[in-house]
PDB file of C-alpha atoms in Angstrom:
ATOM      1  CA  UNK A   5       0.000   0.000   0.000  1.00  0.00           C
ATOM      2  CA  UNK A   6       2.747   2.425   0.977  1.00  0.00           C
ATOM      3  CA  UNK A   7       4.734   1.643  -2.166  1.00  0.00           C
ATOM      4  CA  UNK A   8       1.654   2.148  -4.338  1.00  0.00           C
ATOM      5  CA  UNK A   9       0.836   5.573  -2.888  1.00  0.00           C
ATOM      6  CA  UNK A  10       4.493   6.640  -2.989  1.00  0.00           C
ATOM      7  CA  UNK A  11       4.725   5.576  -6.634  1.00  0.00           C
ATOM      8  CA  UNK A  12       1.670   7.589  -7.646  1.00  0.00           C
ATOM      9  CA  UNK A  13       2.895  10.718  -5.876  1.00  0.00           C
ATOM     10  CA  UNK A  14       6.404  10.321  -7.338  1.00  0.00           C
ATOM     11  CA  UNK A  15       5.005   9.997 -10.862  1.00  0.00           C
ATOM     12  CA  UNK A  16       2.278  12.655 -10.783  1.00  0.00           C
ATOM     13  CA  UNK A  17       3.325  14.933  -7.932  1.00  0.00           C
ATOM     14  CA  UNK A  18      -0.056  14.648  -6.204  1.00  0.00           C
ATOM     15  CA  UNK A  19      -2.963  12.322  -5.457  1.00  0.00           C
ATOM     16  CA  UNK A  20      -6.484  13.587  -6.010  1.00  0.00           C
ATOM     17  CA  UNK A  21      -8.805  10.589  -5.708  1.00  0.00           C
ATOM     18  CA  UNK A  22      -8.972   7.406  -3.647  1.00  0.00           C
ATOM     19  CA  UNK A  23     -11.699   4.870  -4.466  1.00  0.00           C
ATOM     20  CA  UNK A  24     -12.015   2.095  -1.884  1.00  0.00           C
ATOM     21  CA  UNK A  25     -13.810  -0.616  -3.834  1.00  0.00           C
ATOM     22  CA  UNK A  26     -12.401  -3.913  -2.502  1.00  0.00           C
ATOM     23  CA  UNK A  27     -14.932  -6.094  -0.728  1.00  0.00           C
ATOM     24  CA  UNK A  28     -16.561  -9.512  -0.574  1.00  0.00           C
ATOM     25  CA  UNK A  29     -19.489 -11.121   1.215  1.00  0.00           C
ATOM     26  CA  UNK A  30     -18.632 -13.644   3.927  1.00  0.00           C
ATOM     27  CA  UNK A  31     -22.106 -15.043   4.457  1.00  0.00           C
ATOM     28  CA  UNK A  32     -23.087 -17.586   7.080  1.00  0.00           C
ATOM     29  CA  UNK A  33     -24.831 -17.681  10.432  1.00  0.00           C
ATOM     30  CA  UNK A  34     -23.028 -15.596  13.037  1.00  0.00           C
ATOM     31  CA  UNK A  35     -22.827 -18.756  15.161  1.00  0.00           C
ATOM     32  CA  UNK A  36     -21.186 -20.706  12.325  1.00  0.00           C
ATOM     33  CA  UNK A  37     -18.651 -18.273  10.875  1.00  0.00           C
ATOM     34  CA  UNK A  38     -15.211 -18.819  12.459  1.00  0.00           C
ATOM     35  CA  UNK A  39     -13.894 -15.664  14.078  1.00  0.00           C
ATOM     36  CA  UNK A  40     -10.769 -15.831  11.928  1.00  0.00           C
ATOM     37  CA  UNK A  41     -13.005 -15.519   8.847  1.00  0.00           C
ATOM     38  CA  UNK A  42     -15.009 -12.723  10.501  1.00  0.00           C
ATOM     39  CA  UNK A  43     -11.760 -10.840  11.102  1.00  0.00           C
ATOM     40  CA  UNK A  44     -10.704 -11.432   7.497  1.00  0.00           C
ATOM     41  CA  UNK A  45     -14.012  -9.905   6.365  1.00  0.00           C
ATOM     42  CA  UNK A  46     -13.287  -6.780   8.393  1.00  0.00           C
ATOM     43  CA  UNK A  47      -9.673  -6.685   7.182  1.00  0.00           C
ATOM     44  CA  UNK A  48     -10.778  -6.549   3.542  1.00  0.00           C
ATOM     45  CA  UNK A  49     -13.910  -4.447   3.832  1.00  0.00           C
ATOM     46  CA  UNK A  50     -12.834  -2.004   6.570  1.00  0.00           C
ATOM     47  CA  UNK A  51      -9.192  -2.026   7.629  1.00  0.00           C
ATOM     48  CA  UNK A  52      -7.797  -2.159   4.099  1.00  0.00           C
ATOM     49  CA  UNK A  53      -9.833   0.917   3.219  1.00  0.00           C
ATOM     50  CA  UNK A  54      -8.872   2.667   6.445  1.00  0.00           C
ATOM     51  CA  UNK A  55      -5.159   2.078   5.880  1.00  0.00           C
ATOM     52  CA  UNK A  56      -5.273   3.479   2.349  1.00  0.00           C
ATOM     53  CA  UNK A  57      -7.119   6.511   3.683  1.00  0.00           C
ATOM     54  CA  UNK A  58      -4.369   7.051   6.254  1.00  0.00           C
ATOM     55  CA  UNK A  59      -1.704   6.861   3.542  1.00  0.00           C
ATOM     56  CA  UNK A  60      -3.275   9.316   1.089  1.00  0.00           C
ATOM     57  CA  UNK A  61      -4.440  11.913   3.607  1.00  0.00           C
ATOM     58  CA  UNK A  62      -1.080  13.630   4.274  1.00  0.00           C
ATOM     59  CA  UNK A  63      -0.868  14.391   0.538  1.00  0.00           C
ATOM     60  CA  UNK A  64      -4.490  15.511   0.218  1.00  0.00           C
ATOM     61  CA  UNK A  65      -4.248  17.712   3.303  1.00  0.00           C
ATOM     62  CA  UNK A  66      -1.045  19.313   2.034  1.00  0.00           C
ATOM     63  CA  UNK A  67      -2.639  20.189  -1.312  1.00  0.00           C
ATOM     64  CA  UNK A  68      -5.924  21.072   0.472  1.00  0.00           C
ATOM     65  CA  UNK A  69      -8.018  19.095  -1.990  1.00  0.00           C
ATOM     66  CA  UNK A  70      -9.018  15.552  -2.838  1.00  0.00           C
ATOM     67  CA  UNK A  71     -11.918  13.137  -2.835  1.00  0.00           C
ATOM     68  CA  UNK A  72     -12.211   9.825  -1.012  1.00  0.00           C
ATOM     69  CA  UNK A  73     -14.926   7.531  -2.355  1.00  0.00           C
ATOM     70  CA  UNK A  74     -15.868   4.594  -0.148  1.00  0.00           C
ATOM     71  CA  UNK A  75     -17.904   1.917  -1.914  1.00  0.00           C
ATOM     72  CA  UNK A  76     -20.282   0.756   0.786  1.00  0.00           C
ATOM     73  CA  UNK A  77     -23.522  -1.040  -0.086  1.00  0.00           C
ATOM     74  CA  UNK A  78     -27.230  -0.831   0.461  1.00  0.00           C
ATOM     75  CA  UNK A  79     -26.149  -3.514   2.953  1.00  0.00           C
ATOM     76  CA  UNK A  80     -24.828  -0.664   5.081  1.00  0.00           C
ATOM     77  CA  UNK A  81     -28.410   0.541   5.515  1.00  0.00           C
ATOM     78  CA  UNK A  82     -30.427  -2.703   5.514  1.00  0.00           C
ATOM     79  CA  UNK A  83     -29.956  -6.193   6.943  1.00  0.00           C
ATOM     80  CA  UNK A  84     -30.606  -9.733   5.773  1.00  0.00           C
ATOM     81  CA  UNK A  85     -30.365 -13.085   7.565  1.00  0.00           C
ATOM     82  CA  UNK A  86     -27.001 -14.881   7.522  1.00  0.00           C
ATOM     83  CA  UNK A  87     -25.176 -11.725   6.429  1.00  0.00           C
ATOM     84  CA  UNK A  88     -24.275 -10.393   9.855  1.00  0.00           C
ATOM     85  CA  UNK A  89     -20.512 -10.152   9.385  1.00  0.00           C
ATOM     86  CA  UNK A  90     -20.839  -8.606   5.924  1.00  0.00           C
ATOM     87  CA  UNK A  91     -23.483  -6.097   7.013  1.00  0.00           C
ATOM     88  CA  UNK A  92     -21.362  -5.323  10.075  1.00  0.00           C
ATOM     89  CA  UNK A  93     -18.487  -4.212   7.827  1.00  0.00           C
ATOM     90  CA  UNK A  94     -20.723  -2.030   5.697  1.00  0.00           C
ATOM     91  CA  UNK A  95     -22.439  -0.389   8.671  1.00  0.00           C
ATOM     92  CA  UNK A  96     -18.941   0.290  10.019  1.00  0.00           C
ATOM     93  CA  UNK A  97     -17.827   1.813   6.713  1.00  0.00           C
ATOM     94  CA  UNK A  98     -20.833   4.137   6.769  1.00  0.00           C
ATOM     95  CA  UNK A  99     -19.984   5.382  10.259  1.00  0.00           C
ATOM     96  CA  UNK A 100     -16.291   5.697   9.512  1.00  0.00           C
ATOM     97  CA  UNK A 101     -17.084   7.746   6.406  1.00  0.00           C
ATOM     98  CA  UNK A 102     -19.379  10.123   8.282  1.00  0.00           C
ATOM     99  CA  UNK A 103     -16.749  10.823  10.947  1.00  0.00           C
ATOM    100  CA  UNK A 104     -14.055  11.208   8.310  1.00  0.00           C
ATOM    101  CA  UNK A 105     -16.147  13.688   6.319  1.00  0.00           C
ATOM    102  CA  UNK A 106     -16.404  15.990   9.332  1.00  0.00           C
ATOM    103  CA  UNK A 107     -12.705  15.626  10.198  1.00  0.00           C
ATOM    104  CA  UNK A 108     -11.549  16.494   6.686  1.00  0.00           C
ATOM    105  CA  UNK A 109     -13.873  19.386   5.899  1.00  0.00           C
ATOM    106  CA  UNK A 110     -11.388  22.009   7.217  1.00  0.00           C
ATOM    107  CA  UNK A 111      -8.753  20.645   4.815  1.00  0.00           C
ATOM    108  CA  UNK A 112     -10.880  20.808   1.659  1.00  0.00           C
ATOM    109  CA  UNK A 113     -11.082  17.014   1.251  1.00  0.00           C
ATOM    110  CA  UNK A 114     -14.437  15.463   0.316  1.00  0.00           C
ATOM    111  CA  UNK A 115     -15.674  12.059   1.507  1.00  0.00           C
ATOM    112  CA  UNK A 116     -18.348  10.334  -0.570  1.00  0.00           C
ATOM    113  CA  UNK A 117     -20.174   7.070   0.103  1.00  0.00           C
ATOM    114  CA  UNK A 118     -21.564   5.033  -2.795  1.00  0.00           C
ATOM    115  CA  UNK A 119     -24.241   2.533  -1.768  1.00  0.00           C
ATOM    116  CA  UNK A 120     -24.735   0.003  -4.582  1.00  0.00           C
ATOM    117  CA  UNK A 121     -27.789  -2.173  -4.844  1.00  0.00           C
ATOM    118  CA  UNK A 122     -27.650  -5.446  -6.744  1.00  0.00           C
ATOM    119  CA  UNK A 123     -24.828  -5.228  -9.298  1.00  0.00           C
ATOM    120  CA  UNK A 124     -24.044  -7.792 -11.999  1.00  0.00           C
ATOM    121  CA  UNK A 125     -20.678  -9.031 -10.696  1.00  0.00           C
ATOM    122  CA  UNK A 126     -19.282 -12.205  -9.120  1.00  0.00           C
ATOM    123  CA  UNK A 127     -20.245 -10.927  -5.652  1.00  0.00           C
ATOM    124  CA  UNK A 128     -23.530 -12.842  -5.390  1.00  0.00           C
ATOM    125  CA  UNK A 129     -22.040 -16.157  -6.424  1.00  0.00           C
ATOM    126  CA  UNK A 130     -19.142 -15.797  -4.004  1.00  0.00           C
ATOM    127  CA  UNK A 131     -21.505 -14.921  -1.148  1.00  0.00           C
ATOM    128  CA  UNK A 132     -23.743 -17.899  -2.001  1.00  0.00           C
ATOM    129  CA  UNK A 133     -20.764 -20.282  -2.086  1.00  0.00           C
ATOM    130  CA  UNK A 134     -19.490 -18.988   1.263  1.00  0.00           C
ATOM    131  CA  UNK A 135     -22.959 -19.392   2.733  1.00  0.00           C
ATOM    132  CA  UNK A 136     -23.400 -23.003   1.602  1.00  0.00           C
ATOM    133  CA  UNK A 137     -19.910 -23.908   2.797  1.00  0.00           C
ATOM    134  CA  UNK A 138     -20.395 -22.308   6.206  1.00  0.00           C
ATOM    135  CA  UNK A 139     -24.016 -23.006   7.144  1.00  0.00           C
ATOM    136  CA  UNK A 140     -25.287 -25.493   4.551  1.00  0.00           C
ATOM    137  CA  UNK A 141     -25.037 -28.430   6.967  1.00  0.00           C
ATOM    138  CA  UNK A 142     -25.803 -26.752  10.266  1.00  0.00           C
ATOM    139  CA  UNK A 143     -28.920 -25.845  12.230  1.00  0.00           C
ATOM    140  CA  UNK A 144     -29.304 -22.911   9.822  1.00  0.00           C
ATOM    141  CA  UNK A 145     -29.392 -25.080   6.689  1.00  0.00           C
ATOM    142  CA  UNK A 146     -32.964 -24.176   5.678  1.00  0.00           C
ATOM    143  CA  UNK A 147     -32.190 -20.464   5.836  1.00  0.00           C
ATOM    144  CA  UNK A 148     -28.854 -21.014   4.095  1.00  0.00           C
ATOM    145  CA  UNK A 149     -30.449 -22.898   1.197  1.00  0.00           C
ATOM    146  CA  UNK A 150     -33.054 -20.178   0.660  1.00  0.00           C
ATOM    147  CA  UNK A 151     -30.572 -17.306   0.915  1.00  0.00           C
ATOM    148  CA  UNK A 152     -27.983 -18.987  -1.301  1.00  0.00           C
ATOM    149  CA  UNK A 153     -30.619 -19.605  -3.948  1.00  0.00           C
ATOM    150  CA  UNK A 154     -31.656 -15.957  -3.838  1.00  0.00           C
ATOM    151  CA  UNK A 155     -28.081 -14.628  -3.923  1.00  0.00           C
ATOM    152  CA  UNK A 156     -26.951 -16.796  -6.807  1.00  0.00           C
ATOM    153  CA  UNK A 157     -30.095 -17.148  -8.904  1.00  0.00           C
ATOM    154  CA  UNK A 158     -30.361 -16.274 -12.588  1.00  0.00           C
ATOM    155  CA  UNK A 159     -33.364 -14.048 -11.887  1.00  0.00           C
ATOM    156  CA  UNK A 160     -31.334 -12.005  -9.410  1.00  0.00           C
ATOM    157  CA  UNK A 161     -28.546 -11.656 -11.961  1.00  0.00           C
ATOM    158  CA  UNK A 162     -30.998 -10.502 -14.638  1.00  0.00           C
ATOM    159  CA  UNK A 163     -32.465  -7.812 -12.376  1.00  0.00           C
ATOM    160  CA  UNK A 164     -29.054  -6.563 -11.267  1.00  0.00           C
ATOM    161  CA  UNK A 165     -27.606  -3.344 -12.657  1.00  0.00           C
ATOM    162  CA  UNK A 166     -24.431  -3.325 -14.790  1.00  0.00           C
ATOM    163  CA  UNK A 167     -21.152  -2.331 -13.073  1.00  0.00           C
ATOM    164  CA  UNK A 168     -21.017   0.755 -15.307  1.00  0.00           C
ATOM    165  CA  UNK A 169     -23.711   2.298 -13.088  1.00  0.00           C
ATOM    166  CA  UNK A 170     -21.214   2.406 -10.228  1.00  0.00           C
ATOM    167  CA  UNK A 171     -18.316   3.554 -12.417  1.00  0.00           C
ATOM    168  CA  UNK A 172     -20.442   6.412 -13.767  1.00  0.00           C
ATOM    169  CA  UNK A 173     -21.476   7.396 -10.239  1.00  0.00           C
ATOM    170  CA  UNK A 174     -17.860   7.481  -9.038  1.00  0.00           C
ATOM    171  CA  UNK A 175     -16.941   9.652 -12.030  1.00  0.00           C
ATOM    172  CA  UNK A 176     -19.804  11.996 -11.230  1.00  0.00           C
ATOM    173  CA  UNK A 177     -18.794  12.232  -7.582  1.00  0.00           C
ATOM    174  CA  UNK A 178     -15.106  12.983  -8.185  1.00  0.00           C
ATOM    175  CA  UNK A 179     -15.769  15.582 -10.872  1.00  0.00           C
ATOM    176  CA  UNK A 180     -18.570  17.436  -9.066  1.00  0.00           C
ATOM    177  CA  UNK A 181     -17.693  20.796  -7.550  1.00  0.00           C
ATOM    178  CA  UNK A 182     -19.797  19.895  -4.524  1.00  0.00           C
ATOM    179  CA  UNK A 183     -20.492  16.141  -4.499  1.00  0.00           C
ATOM    180  CA  UNK A 184     -23.295  14.620  -2.517  1.00  0.00           C
ATOM    181  CA  UNK A 185     -22.293  12.776   0.637  1.00  0.00           C
ATOM    182  CA  UNK A 186     -24.123   9.616  -0.496  1.00  0.00           C
ATOM    183  CA  UNK A 187     -25.185   8.038  -3.778  1.00  0.00           C
ATOM    184  CA  UNK A 188     -27.592   5.072  -3.549  1.00  0.00           C
ATOM    185  CA  UNK A 189     -27.535   3.518  -7.030  1.00  0.00           C
ATOM    186  CA  UNK A 190     -28.223   0.200  -8.719  1.00  0.00           C
ATOM    187  CA  UNK A 191     -31.134  -2.201  -8.519  1.00  0.00           C
ATOM    188  CA  UNK A 192     -33.050  -2.010  -5.239  1.00  0.00           C
ATOM    189  CA  UNK A 193     -30.769   0.453  -3.452  1.00  0.00           C
ATOM    190  CA  UNK A 194     -33.175   3.347  -3.033  1.00  0.00           C
ATOM    191  CA  UNK A 195     -36.462   1.481  -2.449  1.00  0.00           C
ATOM    192  CA  UNK A 196     -34.966  -0.970   0.055  1.00  0.00           C
ATOM    193  CA  UNK A 197     -33.192   1.778   1.975  1.00  0.00           C
ATOM    194  CA  UNK A 198     -36.467   3.715   2.069  1.00  0.00           C
ATOM    195  CA  UNK A 199     -38.408   0.697   3.329  1.00  0.00           C
ATOM    196  CA  UNK A 200     -35.846   0.100   6.070  1.00  0.00           C
ATOM    197  CA  UNK A 201     -36.319   3.682   7.281  1.00  0.00           C
ATOM    198  CA  UNK A 202     -40.102   3.619   6.952  1.00  0.00           C
ATOM    199  CA  UNK A 203     -41.007   0.234   8.435  1.00  0.00           C
ATOM    200  CA  UNK A 204     -40.799  -0.891  12.054  1.00  0.00           C
ATOM    201  CA  UNK A 205     -38.020  -3.415  12.666  1.00  0.00           C
ATOM    202  CA  UNK A 206     -40.184  -6.532  12.811  1.00  0.00           C
ATOM    203  CA  UNK A 207     -42.228  -5.497   9.786  1.00  0.00           C
ATOM    204  CA  UNK A 208     -39.004  -5.077   7.821  1.00  0.00           C
ATOM    205  CA  UNK A 209     -37.752  -8.452   9.092  1.00  0.00           C
ATOM    206  CA  UNK A 210     -40.923 -10.114   7.820  1.00  0.00           C
ATOM    207  CA  UNK A 211     -40.669  -8.387   4.450  1.00  0.00           C
ATOM    208  CA  UNK A 212     -37.082  -9.551   3.916  1.00  0.00           C
ATOM    209  CA  UNK A 213     -37.852 -13.099   5.052  1.00  0.00           C
ATOM    210  CA  UNK A 214     -40.746 -13.281   2.599  1.00  0.00           C
ATOM    211  CA  UNK A 215     -38.673 -11.876  -0.250  1.00  0.00           C
ATOM    212  CA  UNK A 216     -35.754 -14.238   0.418  1.00  0.00           C
ATOM    213  CA  UNK A 217     -37.949 -17.244   1.122  1.00  0.00           C
ATOM    214  CA  UNK A 218     -36.313 -17.866   4.487  1.00  0.00           C
ATOM    215  CA  UNK A 219     -38.290 -19.622   7.239  1.00  0.00           C
ATOM    216  CA  UNK A 220     -39.535 -17.450  10.072  1.00  0.00           C
ATOM    217  CA  UNK A 221     -41.244 -19.896  12.432  1.00  0.00           C
ATOM    218  CA  UNK A 222     -39.651 -22.346  14.791  1.00  0.00           C
ATOM    219  CA  UNK A 223     -39.021 -25.783  13.300  1.00  0.00           C
ATOM    220  CA  UNK A 224     -40.764 -28.594  15.181  1.00  0.00           C
TER     221      UNK A 224
END
């Protein structure tokens, strides 16, 4: 990371934009996911981004300009069963970004959060594979089967937005004179975030369970 930032500054004399895009979905019941894997999820989705931010900020502060774009997720605003560790990283990224935005305002550095909905990438398949591997043969198997089917289904892929939607949004954010603090884009991002704000917790839980096909009653 240090070598990469140093190389950019040596070549161009400055660094204007950081886009933190790395991330994956480590799905599985919170009870089932080994803590080493939970830590790895936070290392990729949170601490990697935080370290890059630390490395670019001395340069951005010195030039009194720059934009940091953190790719979060609608998963930083909503929750789904068996995604606790993933959602935990995205909720953390949202909070980190808000604090950072206030800290950096006096230095002329912008912080933008992009909250993608369903995007047509390998993310869903990877999350589904992790879920089956982790909870497919445990007490949570019924939920895991339903969630994995939803995450990796052809119908989900067809409804998903192309990655260009996110690329275009990042371009818009880093070229705007006064960018918005958040951009919710891609399939489902805005309506699901709205429903999470509008519905009581248990009503939202029931809605998600119905949409994902996960069981809600106790198994007898």
